[in-house]
Coordinates of C-alpha atoms and ligand atoms in Angstrom, one line a residue:
X1 CA 2.4 -0.2 21.4
X2 CA 4.5 -3.4 21.1
X3 CA 4.5 -5.0 17.5
X4 CA 6.1 -8.5 17.0
X5 CA 7.6 -8.7 13.5
X6 CA 7.8 -11.8 11.9
X7 CA 10.3 -12.2 8.6
X8 CA 10.9 -15.5 6.7
X9 CA 10.6 -14.6 3.2
X10 CA 14.2 -16.1 2.1
X11 CA 16.9 -17.7 4.1
X12 CA 16.5 -15.6 7.4
X13 CA 14.3 -16.5 10.1
X14 CA 13.6 -13.2 12.3
X15 CA 11.4 -11.7 14.9
X16 CA 11.7 -8.5 16.4
X17 CA 9.8 -6.5 19.0
X18 CA 9.4 -2.7 18.4
X19 CA 7.9 0.0 20.4
X20 CA 6.0 3.0 18.8
X21 CA 7.1 1.7 15.2
X22 CA 10.6 3.0 16.4
X23 CA 12.5 1.7 19.4
X24 CA 14.0 -1.7 18.9
X25 CA 13.3 -3.9 21.9
X26 CA 14.8 -7.0 20.4
X27 CA 16.0 -8.0 17.1
X28 CA 16.9 -11.8 16.5
X29 CA 18.1 -13.2 13.2
X30 CA 18.8 -16.6 12.6
X31 CA 20.9 -16.8 9.2
X32 CA 20.6 -20.0 7.1
X33 CA 23.8 -18.6 5.1
X34 CA 25.9 -21.5 6.4
X35 CA 23.3 -23.8 5.4
X36 CA 22.8 -22.8 1.8
X37 CA 26.5 -22.1 1.3
X38 CA 27.3 -25.5 0.3
X39 CA 24.8 -25.3 -2.6
X40 CA 25.8 -22.1 -3.7
X41 CA 22.7 -20.3 -3.2
X42 CA 19.1 -20.5 -1.5
X43 CA 17.4 -23.8 -1.9
X44 CA 14.0 -23.2 -1.5
X45 CA 12.8 -26.4 0.2
X46 CA 15.8 -26.3 2.6
X47 CA 14.8 -23.0 3.4
X48 CA 11.3 -23.8 4.5
X49 CA 12.6 -26.7 6.5
X50 CA 14.9 -24.4 8.3
X51 CA 12.3 -21.7 9.2
X52 CA 9.8 -24.7 10.4
X53 CA 12.8 -25.7 12.9
X54 CA 13.6 -22.4 14.1
X55 CA 10.6 -19.8 14.0
X56 CA 9.4 -20.9 17.4
X57 CA 12.8 -20.6 19.4
X58 CA 13.5 -17.3 17.4
X59 CA 10.1 -15.6 18.2
X60 CA 10.5 -16.9 21.9
X61 CA 13.7 -15.1 22.0
X62 CA 12.4 -12.0 20.6
X63 CA 10.1 -11.5 23.6
X64 CA 12.5 -12.8 26.3
X65 CA 15.2 -10.1 24.9
X66 CA 12.5 -7.4 24.8
X67 CA 11.6 -8.4 28.4
X68 CA 7.8 -8.9 27.4
X69 CA 5.1 -11.3 28.1
X70 CA 3.0 -12.5 25.5
X71 CA -0.2 -10.5 26.9
X72 CA 2.0 -7.4 26.1
X73 CA 2.3 -7.7 22.4
X74 CA -0.2 -5.4 20.7
X75 CA -0.1 -6.6 17.3
X76 CA 1.9 -8.7 15.1
X77 CA 3.4 -7.9 12.0
X78 CA 4.6 -10.6 9.2
X79 CA 5.9 -10.5 5.9
X80 CA 3.4 -11.8 3.4
X81 CA 5.2 -11.2 0.0
X82 CA 7.1 -11.2 -2.2
X83 CA 9.7 -14.3 -1.3
X84 CA 9.9 -17.9 -1.5
X85 CA 6.1 -19.5 -1.2
X86 CA 6.9 -22.1 1.1
X87 CA 9.3 -19.7 3.5
X88 CA 6.4 -17.1 3.5
X89 CA 4.0 -19.6 4.5
X90 CA 5.9 -20.4 7.8
X91 CA 6.1 -17.0 9.0
X92 CA 2.3 -16.2 8.0
X93 CA 0.9 -19.2 9.6
X94 CA 3.0 -18.7 12.8
X95 CA 1.5 -15.2 12.8
X96 CA -2.1 -16.4 12.3
X97 CA -1.5 -18.5 14.9
X98 CA -0.5 -16.3 17.7
X99 CA -2.7 -13.6 16.7
X100 CA -5.7 -16.1 17.3
X101 CA -4.4 -17.5 20.4
X102 CA -3.7 -13.8 22.0
X103 CA -6.6 -12.3 20.4
X104 CA -4.3 -9.5 18.9
X105 CA -4.4 -8.0 15.3
X106 CA -2.1 -9.7 12.5
X107 CA -1.1 -7.4 9.5
X108 CA 0.3 -8.9 6.5
X109 CA 3.5 -6.7 5.4
X110 CA 5.1 -6.4 2.0
X111 CA 8.9 -7.2 2.4
X112 CA 9.7 -4.2 -0.2
X113 CA 7.8 -1.8 2.2
X114 CA 9.8 -3.4 5.3
X115 CA 12.9 -2.5 3.8
X116 CA 11.5 1.2 3.1
X117 CA 10.6 1.5 6.7
X118 CA 14.0 0.2 8.0
X119 CA 15.3 4.0 8.1
X120 CA 12.5 4.6 10.6
X121 CA 13.9 2.4 13.1
X122 CA 15.9 4.3 16.1
X123 CA 19.6 4.2 15.5
X124 CA 22.6 6.8 16.6
X125 CA 23.5 7.1 12.9
X126 CA 20.0 8.3 12.0
X127 CA 19.3 11.1 14.4
X128 CA 16.1 11.8 12.5
X129 CA 13.8 10.3 10.3
X130 CA 13.5 11.3 6.6
X131 CA 10.6 13.8 5.9
X132 CA 8.0 12.7 3.1
X133 CA 8.2 13.2 0.3
X134 CA 11.5 11.5 -0.3
X135 CA 13.1 9.1 -2.7
X136 CA 14.5 5.5 -1.9
X137 CA 16.7 3.4 -3.6
X138 CA 15.8 -0.2 -2.9
X139 CA 18.7 -2.7 -3.9
X140 CA 18.2 -6.3 -2.3
X141 CA 18.8 -9.8 -3.9
X142 CA 15.6 -9.7 -5.6
X143 CA 14.8 -6.1 -6.4
X144 CA 16.4 -2.8 -7.5
X145 CA 14.2 0.1 -7.4
X146 CA 13.7 4.0 -7.2
X147 CA 10.6 4.7 -5.3
X148 CA 9.1 8.0 -4.7
X149 CA 7.7 7.7 -1.3
X150 CA 4.8 10.3 -0.5
X151 CA 3.7 9.2 2.8
X152 CA 3.4 6.3 5.0
X153 CA 2.2 3.5 2.5
X154 CA 1.9 5.8 -0.4
X155 CA 4.7 5.1 -2.9
X156 CA 5.2 5.2 -6.7
X157 CA 7.9 3.1 -8.6
X158 CA 9.9 5.5 -10.8
X159 CA 12.4 3.5 -11.9
X160 CA 13.6 -0.4 -11.6
X161 CA 15.8 -3.3 -13.2
X162 CA 15.2 -4.6 -16.8
X163 CA 17.2 -8.0 -15.7
X164 CA 19.1 -8.9 -12.6
X165 CA 18.6 -7.2 -9.3
X166 CA 21.7 -5.5 -7.8
X167 CA 22.2 -7.7 -5.2
X168 CA 21.9 -10.9 -7.6
X169 CA 24.5 -9.2 -10.1
X170 CA 27.0 -9.2 -7.0
X171 CA 25.9 -13.0 -6.2
X172 CA 26.2 -14.1 -9.9
X173 CA 29.3 -12.5 -10.3
X174 CA 31.0 -13.7 -7.1
X175 CA 29.9 -17.2 -8.1
X176 CA 31.7 -16.7 -11.2
X177 CA 35.1 -15.5 -9.4
X178 CA 34.8 -18.5 -7.1
X179 CA 33.8 -16.6 -3.8
X180 CA 31.7 -17.8 -1.3
X181 CA 27.6 -17.1 -1.2
X182 CA 26.5 -14.9 -0.7
X183 CA 28.9 -13.4 -3.6
X184 CA 27.9 -9.4 -2.4
X185 CA 29.6 -9.6 1.2
X186 CA 32.4 -11.4 -0.4
X187 CA 33.1 -8.7 -3.2
X188 CA 32.5 -6.0 -0.7
X189 CA 35.2 -7.4 1.5
X190 CA 37.7 -7.9 -1.3
X191 CA 37.3 -4.6 -2.6
X192 CA 38.7 -2.9 0.3
X193 CA 42.1 -3.7 -0.7
X194 CA 41.4 -3.7 -4.6
X195 CA 41.8 -1.2 -7.5
X196 CA 38.5 0.0 -8.7
X197 CA 40.1 1.0 -12.0
X198 CA 41.9 -2.0 -12.8
X199 CA 39.5 -3.3 -15.0
X200 CA 37.3 -1.7 -17.7
X201 CA 33.7 -2.9 -17.1
X202 CA 30.7 -1.9 -18.4
X203 CA 28.3 0.8 -16.9
X204 CA 24.7 -0.1 -18.1
X205 CA 22.8 3.2 -18.8
X206 CA 20.9 1.8 -21.5
X207 CA 18.9 5.2 -22.6
X208 CA 20.7 8.3 -21.8
X209 CA 17.7 9.6 -20.0
X210 CA 15.9 6.7 -18.3
X211 CA 15.7 5.6 -14.2
X212 CA 16.2 1.9 -15.1
X213 CA 18.9 -0.4 -14.5
X214 CA 20.3 -3.5 -16.4
X215 CA 23.2 -5.5 -14.9
X216 CA 23.1 -8.4 -17.5
X217 CA 25.9 -6.7 -19.4
X218 CA 28.1 -6.6 -16.6
X219 CA 28.0 -10.2 -15.9
X220 CA 28.8 -11.3 -19.8
X221 CA 31.5 -8.9 -19.4
X222 CA 32.9 -10.6 -16.7
X223 CA 32.3 -13.9 -17.9
X224 CA 34.0 -13.1 -21.1
X225 CA 36.9 -11.5 -19.2
X226 CA 37.4 -14.9 -17.5
X227 CA 37.1 -17.1 -20.4
X228 CA 39.7 -15.3 -22.0
X229 CA 42.2 -16.3 -19.5
X230 CA 43.9 -19.5 -18.7
X231 CA 44.2 -19.1 -15.0
X232 CA 41.7 -17.6 -12.8
X233 CA 42.8 -14.5 -10.8
X234 CA 43.7 -14.7 -7.4
X235 CA 45.3 -12.8 -4.9
X236 CA 45.7 -9.0 -5.4
X237 CA 44.5 -9.5 -9.0
X238 CA 41.3 -11.0 -7.8
X239 CA 41.1 -8.1 -5.2
X240 CA 41.4 -5.5 -8.1
X241 CA 38.8 -7.6 -10.3
X242 CA 36.3 -7.6 -7.1
X243 CA 36.8 -3.6 -6.6
X244 CA 36.3 -3.1 -10.5
X245 CA 32.7 -4.9 -10.4
X246 CA 31.5 -3.2 -7.1
X247 CA 32.5 0.2 -9.0
X248 CA 30.7 -0.6 -12.0
X249 CA 27.4 -1.6 -9.6
X250 CA 28.1 1.4 -7.4
X251 CA 28.5 4.1 -10.2
X252 CA 25.5 3.1 -12.0
X253 CA 23.4 3.3 -8.5
X254 CA 24.6 6.4 -7.7
X255 CA 24.1 8.3 -11.0
X256 CA 20.6 7.0 -11.5
X257 CA 19.7 7.9 -8.0
X258 CA 21.1 11.5 -8.5
X259 CA 19.2 11.6 -11.8
X260 CA 15.8 10.6 -10.2
X261 CA 16.4 13.1 -7.1
X262 CA 16.7 16.0 -9.8
X263 CA 13.9 14.8 -11.5
X264 CA 11.2 14.3 -8.9
X265 CA 12.8 17.5 -7.3
X266 CA 13.7 15.5 -3.9
X267 CA 16.2 16.7 -1.4
X268 CA 16.1 13.5 0.8
X269 CA 17.5 9.7 -0.4
X270 CA 17.0 6.5 1.7
X271 CA 19.0 3.7 0.4
X272 CA 18.0 0.3 1.8
X273 CA 18.0 -3.3 1.2
X274 CA 20.9 -5.8 1.4
X275 CA 22.9 -3.9 -0.8
X276 CA 22.9 -0.9 1.2
X277 CA 25.2 -2.6 3.6
X278 CA 27.8 -2.5 0.7
X279 CA 30.7 -0.1 2.0
X280 CA 31.6 0.9 -1.5
X281 CA 27.9 2.1 -2.1
X282 CA 27.4 4.1 1.4
X283 CA 30.8 5.9 0.8
X284 CA 29.8 7.1 -2.8
X285 CA 26.4 8.0 -1.8
X286 CA 27.9 10.0 1.0
X287 CA 30.2 12.0 -1.7
X288 CA 27.2 12.4 -4.0
X289 CA 24.9 13.9 -1.4
X290 CA 28.0 16.4 -0.4
X291 CA 28.0 17.4 -4.0
X292 CA 24.7 17.6 -4.7
X293 CA 23.6 18.8 -1.4
X294 CA 20.9 16.3 -0.6
X295 CA 20.3 14.3 2.9
X296 CA 21.4 10.9 2.9
X297 CA 19.6 8.2 5.0
X298 CA 21.1 4.9 5.2
X299 CA 19.9 2.0 8.1
X300 CA 23.2 0.7 9.5
X301 CA 24.2 -2.7 7.7
X302 CA 22.1 -4.8 9.9
X303 CA 18.9 -3.3 9.3
X304 CA 19.6 -3.1 5.6
X305 CA 19.9 -6.9 5.2
X306 CA 16.9 -8.9 6.0
X307 CA 15.5 -8.4 9.5
X308 CA 12.2 -8.6 11.7
X309 CA 12.6 -5.1 13.3
X310 CA 11.9 -3.4 10.0
X311 CA 8.8 -5.6 9.1
X312 CA 7.6 -4.5 12.8
X313 CA 8.0 -0.9 11.8
X314 CA 6.1 -1.2 8.8
X315 CA 3.5 -2.9 10.4
X316 CA 3.1 -0.6 13.0
X317 CA 2.6 2.0 10.5
X318 CA -0.2 -0.2 8.7
X319 CA -1.8 -0.8 12.3
X320 CA -1.9 2.9 12.9
X321 CA -3.7 3.3 9.7
X322 CA -6.1 0.6 10.9
X323 CA -5.6 -2.4 8.7
X324 CA -6.3 -5.7 9.6
X325 CA -5.2 -9.1 8.1
X326 CA -8.2 -11.2 7.1
X327 CA -8.2 -14.5 9.1
X328 CA -7.1 -16.3 5.9
X329 CA -4.5 -14.2 5.1
X330 CA -2.1 -15.8 2.3
X331 CA 1.3 -15.5 0.9
X332 CA 1.8 -13.7 -2.3
X333 CA 5.4 -14.7 -3.6
X334 CA 5.1 -12.0 -6.3
X335 CA 3.6 -9.1 -4.4
X336 CA 4.1 -5.8 -6.1
X337 CA 5.0 -2.9 -3.8
Ligands
KG4_1 O1 17.7 -7.5 1.5 P1 18.3 -8.7 1.4 O2 19.0 -9.2 2.9 O3 17.5 -10.0 0.8 C1 16.2 -9.6 -0.2 O4 15.5 -9.1 0.4 O5 17.2 -10.2 -1.3 O6 19.5 -8.5 0.1 C2 20.1 -9.7 0.2 C3 21.3 -9.2 -0.9 C4 22.2 -10.4 -1.4 O7 22.1 -10.5 -3.1 C5 23.6 -9.9 -0.8 O8 24.6 -10.3 -1.5 C6 23.4 -8.7 -1.0 O9 22.0 -8.5 -0.6 N1 24.5 -8.1 0.1 C7 25.3 -7.2 -0.2 C8 26.1 -6.9 0.8 N2 25.7 -7.4 2.0 C9 24.2 -8.1 1.4 N3 25.7 -6.9 -1.4 C10 27.0 -6.2 -1.5 N4 27.7 -5.8 -0.3 C11 27.5 -6.3 1.1 N5 28.1 -5.7 1.9
ZN2 ZN1 14.9 -8.1 1.8

């Protein structure tokens, strides 16, 4: 089964062809980062226009790189939410038009279910997919959630953020530090040479015992720290601050994941979403896995950030379950998991 995946929920125009829900035949991502960087964040109207201009060439390239003809596509999977409404519309309308023209089924995919499915794509770093049930930590620009996954399409939220998402915290602090967009990537880069203990920053664990996250206190702490200084940190000191911020975010993500695994009695952890590309988080999770004895599954960095292969993987699972989108499939910018 060859599934064409289409993803346009935010600032990446992406298309991919995945075989049997696992083998990536092509994976094309046209990033808009450079376009949005000059505004310091994603501008929704600009994103929609960029998607409109690039979606057709991106889909064509995905088919070319997979060396398949239109007639070989068995189904089309498209992100229908959550995300930016105008951006989502470009992907969904493209998928519906293609489905109609080719006479092939279309399925709407929840972007979050897509992130969860990235771990099922074949990769040398992931010799085998995680068994059910497992726990997933989904950390992206818009979401921070601990999810119990009991089967294909069967999940339950066990913890989430009370304010900012982890990626949002990285990006907002990055902006305060004068780093480029997206801040998460810059903080990751700077952290490599910084001292994570140089600055004492809060680890928000609201109630000792819960599985929720909060990152607003960290933001406030960094802003207070910067306001108290006459010159902005730079050079090695900036790297130290970046490393301290990254450590504050990573520590909380690791601690709550460990607690959730224990509480749910699970021995397999998936980490996914853009922030799962973070080197500090990947390393800290590997240490926790060795200490606690759970199995860790993290997709390669390019499958953590937004891509269409993960949408095709999730779409293949829904197609197998017999799901089909109605001809008037609509976008839902606030679609819950
Ligand atoms: O999953 P994603 O590509 O898009 C959403 O669904 O939101 O996640 C984007 C987020 C951004 O906040 C970005 O700063 C963050 O993932 N991110 C990182 C890294 N790479 C991407 N954060 C920390 N370290 C990274 N290496
Ligand atoms: Zn995403």
